[in-house]
Each structure stands twice: as C-alpha cells, then as structure tokens.
Amino acid sequence: MTAAAGRRTLQLADMARLSSVGLRSRKLRAGLSALGIAIGVAAIVAVLGLSASSQAGLLSEINQLGTNLLTVTNGQSLTGGTVELPTTAAAMIGRINGVQQVQTTGTVSTAHAYRNPYLNLAATNGLAVQAATLDLLPVVATTVAQGQYLNAVTAQEPVAVLGAVAAQRLGIDRIWPGERIWTGRQWLYVVGILKPAVLAPAIDSSVLVGYPAAQKYLGFDGHPSTIYLRTRTNKVNTVDTLLAATANPENPNAVNVSQPSSALVAQADAKSALDGLFLGLGAVALLVGAVGVANIMIISVLERRSEIGLRRALGATRRHIRTQFLSEAVLLGLLGGTAGVALGAASTTIYAQSKHWATVIPTEAWTGGLAASLIIGAAAGLIPALRAARLAPTQALWSL
Amino acid sequence: MSDTTTPTPGNHAAGGQSDSATSGALAPVLEVDGATKTYAGEPPVEALRGVSLTIGEGELVGIVGPSGSGKTTLLQLMGTLDRPTRGQVRVTGVDVAAMADDDLSYLRATRIGFIFQQFFLAEHDRVVENVADGLLYAGVPLKQRRQRAVEALNLVGLAERAEARPTQLSGGQRQRVAIARALVGQPAIVLADEPTGNLDQATGQSILALIDQLHQAGSTIVVITHDHTIAERMPRKVEILDGQIVADTGPAGPADQRLRRNVDAYPSGLRPLEGLPASEDRP
Ligand SMILES: Nc1ncnc2c1ncn2[C@@H]1O[C@H](COP(=O)(O)OP(=O)(O)OP(=O)(O)O)[C@@H](O)[C@H]1O
Ligand SMILES: [Mg+2]
C-alpha cells in the first residue's frame, strides 16, 4: 500500500489547475492581494532599470566625446605655491609618440570678466579669463554655438569667446554687434559663444581670449596652465605615464595628469542616494505584499475547509493539500512579480525614451524581482498551507 | 477499461469472492469491532459506545437514528476519516489502526466513495471536472479521468450536462454529480451521509432509486439517514441510539442472491443501468 501511495504525485497540469482554484474563484481578491508585491517589484525594477539606463546613456555620450583626451594641469609645489608649466611644455608633449593634437589654455590671473564696469567689482566674483590656442575646440569636443571662435587675426585683438556657462552667467545669450565685457582694465568684444564642453568644464566657465591679446592687453605671463591633448586610442596609457616628466622635466611631481572621461565614467557608476531610498521603499512594499498574501491565504484556508475536507475524503494526502495551498501562494506571488516586472520595465522604457537613452533592464533586476516574489509567495503561504494540511478531514467536512 | 493499468479496486471482490457469494455468507468489507469514540471536551462526548458491525460485500445498509446518535461518527470511522478511541475498524480486511495517514488517503482514493448531504461540488469547475476529481488522487491520468467521468455521468443520467457548471444544476442534479464523483473510481464501498437531506421528497426518491440501482450493480453501500421510511426500504437496517446499535435486521438473506448475478459485470466497467431490474421489482 505504501508503495502505491508513493506513486500518487500529481501531474503538472493538475497542480496548475489546483493551485489556481483560489485565483479563479476570487479574481479581484487575488489581484488585490498580489498588488503589494507588484508595486514593490515594479519600484525595484524601475529604480535599477532607470539607473542602468541613465548610466548607459551617459557612457554612450562619453564614448562619443572620446576617451582619448588627457589633460595636464599645473600643480602645487610643496610650499603651496603654483608651479607654472614651462612655455615649452606643449611642444615637448607634441613630440611624444602617439600624441595627435595638443592645445593649451592659460589662466590670466591678472584679469576677471564682468558684464560692465559699473558693478561693485570688489564684491562681484568675476569670471576666469583664459588665453586659448586656436584649435582648442575639436580637442575638447565642443563647437561654437553662436558667432565664431578665435582665429589668427582675432587672437591679436581684444576679443573674447564665452564658454557656455560663462555666457549664461554674464547674461549674454546672443551676439550683438558691439557686444562687450569688462575685464577691469580692458573692454573685450564678444565674437562667439561655445556649446558646453562636457570633458572640459573649466572651459565652460571661462572667457577665452587669444594668447597674443592676453599678453598685450591683460598682462598675461604666457605660461599655459592646462594642456589638452588627444592620443591614438591604443596609446592613452603609455602617453599618460610619460606626460608629467615631459611637461615639466624639472618638477614632474608638480604636474597633474588626468583623463576627464574616466572621471565621468566614475561619476556615471556612482549610485544616486535616491536609488537607495526607492529601493528601500520597494522592499517595504514587498514586505507589505507578503503580509497581504499571507493574510489572504489564511482567510482562504478558513473559507475552504469543506474543499479541504472533500479532497481528503477523495484521497488527498496531507502533502497534496500542503502543496496545493503552497503553490497557490507561490502563484499569487509570481503573478504580482510578473505584473511588477512588466510595470517597472514599461516605466523605465518610457522615461529612458524621453531622455533618448537606451533602455537597459539589468538581468538581476527582473530575475531578482521574480525570484523575490516567488520566495515571498512561498514564505507567505507556508503557514497557511501547513494549517490546511493539519486540518483533520472530519473537522474540515462536518464543522460547517 | 479493465485492461488499463490503473487501480480498479472493486475488481478483487468479483471473481475471487464468488464462492462466498454463492454460499450466502458475504465477504466482510467493513468491520467495526467494539468501536468507541469519545470527543475530548468539557464534558467529553461519548459519540459511540462499543459499536460492532460487519457489512458484507455487495450489501446495502441503512443506518438510522435520531440526531446526535452517532451516525456520522460511525460513518467517519468506516470511511477512515477518523480513528476510533477504542476498538477496531477493518476495511476490506485491513486494520485501519495499523495504517499511516498516507495509506489511509490511498485507501480512500481507491476503495471508498463518499456522498454528502451538502454535495460539496467545486462551483468554478465544470460538472465533468468535478466528477473526474473523484479519480484525481488515485493516480489516474487526466485523459482517462475525463473518459471515466463521462461514463459515470452517463450512469447517473447527466451525460448531457457534463460541460455545465454545478451552479446551473438543480439540487437533485447536483447530488447526482456528487454520486457520479463517488462512483467514478468504482470503489468497493460507497458511504452516503444523509444523501437526500437537502432534497425535496420526489428528488430524494430519485436519488434513492439511483442508490438502489448501484446496489444491484454490486456496490457495497452504507446510507445514513434519520428517516425511518427511507431505512425501511433498505435490505438491511441498522438502528443506532445514543452511540449504540439497538437493532440490526442482519444481512439480507437469499432474497438478495438474485442481485449477485450482476456483481461480476460491475467492476469491469461502468455502464448505464437501464437494463437492470428496476427497484420496484424487488421484494
Ligand atoms: N468533532 C466533534 N467534537 C465534539 N463532539 C462531537 C464532534 N462531532 C460530533 N460530536 C458529538 O458526538 C455526538 C454524535 O454526533 P454525530 O454527528 O455522529 O451525530 P449524528 O447521528 O450524525 O447526528 P445528525 O443526525 O444530527 O447528523 C453528538 O453529541 C455530537 O455533538
Ligand atoms: Mg450526521
């Protein structure tokens, strides 16, 4: 008899039908009880999806800007003073094997830019003025938004090109003939405004003038303070190691070398603090969902005593009953989980498309969501299922 | 049907037991031996006090008694849904006390069919699915369950309502569905607790006629009722009062032998009962 009894494992189709008895007979209730899990999973999938999508968007933007840009800036000496880069530094760097373009800017410490001379200059922070070489824009991956950039002629004249942020700060959004700004000792005529330079934020917030003009009109000493260079993509690392010594052979420690794209990548990788908050909220929703499912399952077991008793009379073992209710809870959980993944993926897609990012739903997000809902369903259904299985057949059938 | 590998629990009774059938002493199928059942509580209720009853192969027994006399308790013991506090219950010769819960479940799945006053049908499943569920826990594959469910529905005259929902049926029809579910596994024993309790007089009569027909086809049937006129119609009547048997007409004598002829046919397959002797023909 025991051998025969052991054979009676239900087929999958029967299990599916049995575990959906409660869902089919009370659809609204089942839907509502799965809602908590759905919301929790949706929140988690959406947060992870959005953060992955925005990261993908940022990375593709960085790739478009190029990862082969290196910058060399002047550093501090041990005593704290600025150690100027030699005026020959750019030329020396240009000779390193693998370097394709070299451009420089030099901070004009003797001048700051203001909208007009009538401001209280002492109380107003002027914008940095930088001398800039003529082919700077392609190297820092930006272009002119309005007007023109400096050329061999205008580099000799008191004219300026504004970085995107600088233009905004000065309140200049269009180039008018005769538009000019004050540097404290000299008027500069504005001939152009740049688009944002994501890889070189220092340029964004600067007012650019030609090297000769800076020396002639603003008392600039001629030392570059930042050197921008593009290398062949396979030479980035080799060039990187040589830069400090080449730029300032006498004092290589007082030179900072950086790769702006890697800083941006690190930034893209950094998780926003808000992500943690939303993930926490999602987890709370999951917990509430678990309680909801457990609650519904306990009620369901109470309501379906006669069904349980009948099944026992028809020959169901305790294990059959336990499995039926446990799988019903798991099914409820999975139902919520699936709805949640769909909802989370849909909202991620909509938001990512509005931002022109590629939609990325990390595999861990949706598999994790489904796994969590499955585990939650099982955990929530365990006690009700054990209760159902413990019910004596007579108690279940004749206690109505 | 008889050539399938699925358990056909009724069939051991047919050929093998024909000797005892012809000799008049029916093979015992249900044996209750000095059974006591005490329900714990304050004060404890002695629902059964030393009941002994042997029901033979192919008998139709009516158990009658007033409310609270212990009829349902006795049926639960015979159906292995509960165990006696003291005494012994044997089903087809096997002592229930010696069996594990899983084995008792298997016994119920294959040898015992229940019919209840409240029918207990799944409203969201079709009639045929409800009937097929009678075989669910016996390990019968889905296709065969369906096929046999249709045959069982044919037997109770409801084949054309196979795809209906129980809610679309009358009370009498629902009880027929429940009877089909009890019969679909061709159990050796059918236990009915007040099967007509929720039905009007005429519908109740038709259900009793159906039970009568099943009996004539060879099933061992126990019907519980508090209605003496119903019990009076049964070949054997057992009266129970206050947890004790106070009267038992005993196994029906030679008058029942005529019916034994049909026993051989029954386990090999369910079939419509139209061709069988009508209940009115019986003495
Ligand atoms: N689970 C239980 N716990 C405690 N007492 C019970 C239980 N089941 C039945 N009883 C008691 O046992 C006695 C017999 O009950 P039983 O249900 O067998 O009577 P019955 O003859 O079927 O009555 P009825 O005709 O009303 O169905 C009654 O006094 C009843 O109160
Ligand atoms: Mg009763």
XYZ file of C-alpha atoms in Angstrom, chain B:
283
model
C -11.394 -0.243 -19.012
C -10.388 -3.466 -17.308
C -7.224 -3.676 -19.361
C -5.848 -0.393 -18.036
C -3.025 -0.298 -15.549
C -4.859 1.993 -13.179
C -6.121 0.608 -9.931
C -9.586 -0.847 -10.205
C -10.154 -1.501 -6.572
C -13.548 -3.047 -6.905
C -12.459 -5.964 -9.010
C -10.821 -8.081 -6.389
C -14.251 -8.598 -4.983
C -15.871 -10.039 -8.051
C -14.358 -13.241 -9.304
C -12.351 -14.164 -6.277
C -15.202 -13.854 -3.835
C -17.847 -15.604 -5.899
C -17.574 -18.723 -3.705
C -18.697 -16.889 -0.621
C -21.368 -15.132 -2.611
C -22.943 -18.359 -3.764
C -22.660 -19.878 -0.319
C -24.651 -16.987 1.096
C -22.005 -15.687 3.544
C -20.879 -12.384 2.118
C -17.168 -11.495 2.407
C -16.802 -8.749 5.023
C -15.861 -5.415 3.526
C -16.385 -3.172 6.519
C -15.858 -4.447 10.037
C -16.353 -2.338 13.105
C -15.367 -4.179 16.242
C -16.252 -2.770 19.635
C -15.557 0.772 18.467
C -15.786 3.638 20.904
C -15.394 7.268 20.001
C -15.008 9.901 22.647
C -14.672 13.536 21.655
C -12.493 15.471 24.021
C -14.096 18.464 25.677
C -15.849 19.552 28.847
C -17.514 17.232 29.380
C -16.173 14.662 26.883
C -18.805 13.363 24.464
C -19.114 9.632 24.031
C -20.402 9.594 20.471
C -20.024 5.831 20.036
C -20.011 3.277 22.838
C -18.885 -0.140 21.734
C -20.321 -0.471 18.269
C -19.772 -3.736 16.395
C -20.998 -4.075 12.847
C -19.940 -6.175 9.891
C -21.014 -5.229 6.419
C -20.500 -7.733 3.637
C -19.652 -7.486 0.031
C -22.477 -6.019 -2.030
C -24.741 -5.102 0.881
C -26.951 -2.038 1.010
C -27.279 -0.942 4.620
C -29.366 1.869 6.017
C -28.201 3.271 9.312
C -30.936 5.181 11.054
C -31.083 7.079 14.282
C -32.065 10.422 15.779
C -29.897 13.488 15.612
C -26.787 13.211 17.730
C -26.977 9.431 17.967
C -23.542 8.972 16.400
C -24.408 8.090 12.800
C -21.954 10.472 11.203
C -19.266 9.478 13.675
C -19.740 5.845 12.687
C -19.567 6.721 9.012
C -16.363 8.683 9.581
C -14.793 5.667 11.240
C -15.873 3.349 8.448
C -14.604 5.835 5.878
C -11.183 6.050 7.601
C -11.640 9.805 8.006
C -11.205 9.330 11.737
C -9.926 6.640 14.089
C -11.829 5.020 16.966
C -10.820 5.851 20.520
C -11.032 2.152 21.306
C -11.884 -0.881 19.217
C -11.032 -1.798 15.709
C -12.097 -0.834 12.211
C -11.150 -3.032 9.264
C -11.709 -2.060 5.668
C -11.514 -4.945 3.198
C -9.825 -6.881 5.960
C -7.113 -4.304 6.714
C -6.885 -2.814 10.200
C -7.139 0.963 9.964
C -5.163 1.492 13.179
C -2.131 -0.098 11.589
C -2.093 2.274 8.641
C -0.304 5.585 8.210
C -2.196 8.694 7.217
C -0.908 8.488 3.645
C -2.030 4.904 3.311
C -5.475 5.753 4.614
C -5.615 8.513 1.997
C -4.761 5.990 -0.655
C -7.423 3.659 0.667
C -9.990 6.428 0.376
C -8.750 7.368 -3.079
C -9.176 3.861 -4.400
C -11.714 1.938 -2.318
C -14.149 4.358 -0.728
C -16.568 6.811 -2.287
C -18.325 9.453 -0.209
C -21.665 11.143 -0.811
C -22.540 14.106 1.390
C -25.704 15.930 2.273
C -24.180 19.208 1.042
C -22.805 17.728 -2.224
C -19.516 19.696 -1.937
C -19.065 20.481 -5.620
C -16.472 22.952 -6.925
C -18.584 25.720 -8.414
C -15.858 27.028 -10.661
C -15.150 23.700 -12.281
C -17.374 22.017 -14.835
C -19.527 19.062 -13.924
C -17.254 16.622 -15.713
C -14.208 18.039 -13.902
C -15.967 17.666 -10.572
C -16.653 14.025 -11.334
C -13.153 13.420 -12.658
C -11.743 14.778 -9.379
C -13.005 11.561 -7.807
C -10.013 9.909 -9.504
C -7.532 12.760 -9.066
C -5.756 11.319 -6.063
C -5.810 7.737 -7.293
C -3.036 8.474 -9.792
C -5.216 8.142 -12.888
C -4.013 10.224 -15.862
C -6.146 13.186 -16.904
C -7.473 11.735 -20.150
C -8.678 8.566 -18.507
C -10.215 10.503 -15.663
C -12.283 12.508 -18.110
C -13.356 9.490 -20.053
C -14.429 7.659 -16.938
C -16.117 10.773 -15.607
C -18.290 10.911 -18.722
C -19.173 7.239 -18.223
C -20.048 7.881 -14.586
C -22.194 10.852 -15.598
C -23.919 8.625 -18.110
C -24.612 6.218 -15.278
C -26.424 8.867 -13.237
C -28.206 10.193 -16.318
C -26.371 13.530 -16.547
C -24.092 12.959 -19.519
C -25.574 15.874 -21.421
C -24.775 18.307 -18.577
C -21.103 17.356 -18.475
C -19.935 20.815 -19.536
C -22.326 22.749 -17.289
C -21.337 24.352 -14.022
C -22.753 22.944 -10.787
C -24.474 26.292 -10.171
C -26.581 25.700 -13.266
C -27.970 22.442 -11.902
C -30.887 21.651 -9.611
C -30.279 20.173 -6.170
C -31.132 16.663 -7.340
C -28.833 17.013 -10.326
C -26.031 18.230 -8.082
C -26.401 15.220 -5.842
C -26.267 13.026 -8.954
C -22.998 14.710 -9.892
C -21.688 14.052 -6.380
C -22.782 10.420 -6.692
C -21.020 10.138 -10.042
C -17.899 11.516 -8.388
C -18.173 8.897 -5.638
C -18.605 6.137 -8.206
C -16.106 7.123 -10.852
C -13.302 5.188 -9.195
C -15.521 2.079 -8.889
C -14.903 1.958 -5.154
C -15.591 -1.186 -3.185
C -17.525 0.898 -0.675
C -19.860 3.863 -1.033
C -20.701 5.815 2.120
C -23.547 8.296 1.997
C -24.332 10.701 4.862
C -27.926 11.929 4.541
C -27.745 11.992 0.728
C -31.339 13.167 0.461
C -31.205 15.559 3.392
C -31.099 18.665 1.249
C -33.599 17.462 -1.357
C -37.367 17.525 -1.614
C -39.353 14.302 -1.337
C -39.562 13.459 -5.041
C -35.951 14.308 -5.817
C -34.886 12.334 -2.759
C -36.795 9.350 -4.107
C -34.970 9.514 -7.436
C -31.619 9.621 -5.640
C -32.617 6.616 -3.543
C -33.651 4.797 -6.702
C -30.226 5.532 -8.135
C -28.560 4.189 -4.986
C -30.730 1.115 -5.268
C -29.585 0.576 -8.824
C -25.950 0.920 -7.809
C -26.512 -1.644 -5.120
C -27.985 -4.017 -7.661
C -24.919 -3.498 -9.797
C -22.832 -4.817 -6.907
C -21.623 -1.866 -4.850
C -21.384 -2.080 -1.106
C -23.345 0.909 0.109
C -23.997 2.412 3.515
C -26.664 5.104 3.688
C -27.113 7.214 6.802
C -30.486 8.737 7.434
C -32.681 9.877 10.274
C -35.751 8.961 8.231
C -37.122 5.535 9.150
C -39.183 5.213 5.982
C -36.000 5.511 3.931
C -34.156 2.984 6.091
C -37.161 0.691 5.859
C -36.622 0.361 2.104
C -33.053 -0.879 2.523
C -32.335 -4.620 2.500
C -30.659 -4.204 5.873
C -31.492 -1.676 8.525
C -29.291 -0.797 11.467
C -30.735 1.387 14.209
C -28.433 3.417 16.356
C -29.316 5.292 19.510
C -27.029 7.130 21.903
C -23.919 5.698 20.326
C -25.074 2.104 20.441
C -26.662 -0.234 17.928
C -30.129 -1.067 19.195
C -31.425 -3.055 16.227
C -29.976 -4.751 13.158
C -32.025 -6.711 10.640
C -28.839 -8.502 9.632
C -27.525 -9.272 6.178
C -30.332 -9.784 3.684
C -30.932 -13.440 3.044
C -31.437 -15.399 -0.155
C -33.687 -12.676 -1.486
C -30.536 -10.751 -2.251
C -28.860 -13.604 -4.072
C -30.681 -12.757 -7.261
C -28.800 -9.490 -7.383
C -25.431 -11.124 -7.098
C -25.616 -12.089 -10.730
C -24.768 -8.538 -11.643
C -21.768 -8.322 -9.409
C -19.431 -9.851 -11.928
C -20.306 -7.282 -14.509
C -19.853 -4.180 -12.378
C -16.138 -3.884 -11.760
C -15.220 -4.458 -15.373
C -16.767 -1.171 -16.331
C -19.460 1.289 -15.505
C -22.462 1.099 -17.727
C -25.958 2.535 -17.868
C -28.351 0.879 -15.517
C -31.445 0.917 -17.725
C -31.148 -2.802 -18.412
C -31.057 -3.738 -14.752
C -34.098 -4.776 -12.745
C -35.966 -1.726 -11.533
C -36.123 -1.218 -7.786
C -39.902 -1.807 -7.723
C -39.348 -5.419 -8.767
C -37.605 -6.126 -5.553
C -39.330 -7.734 -2.629
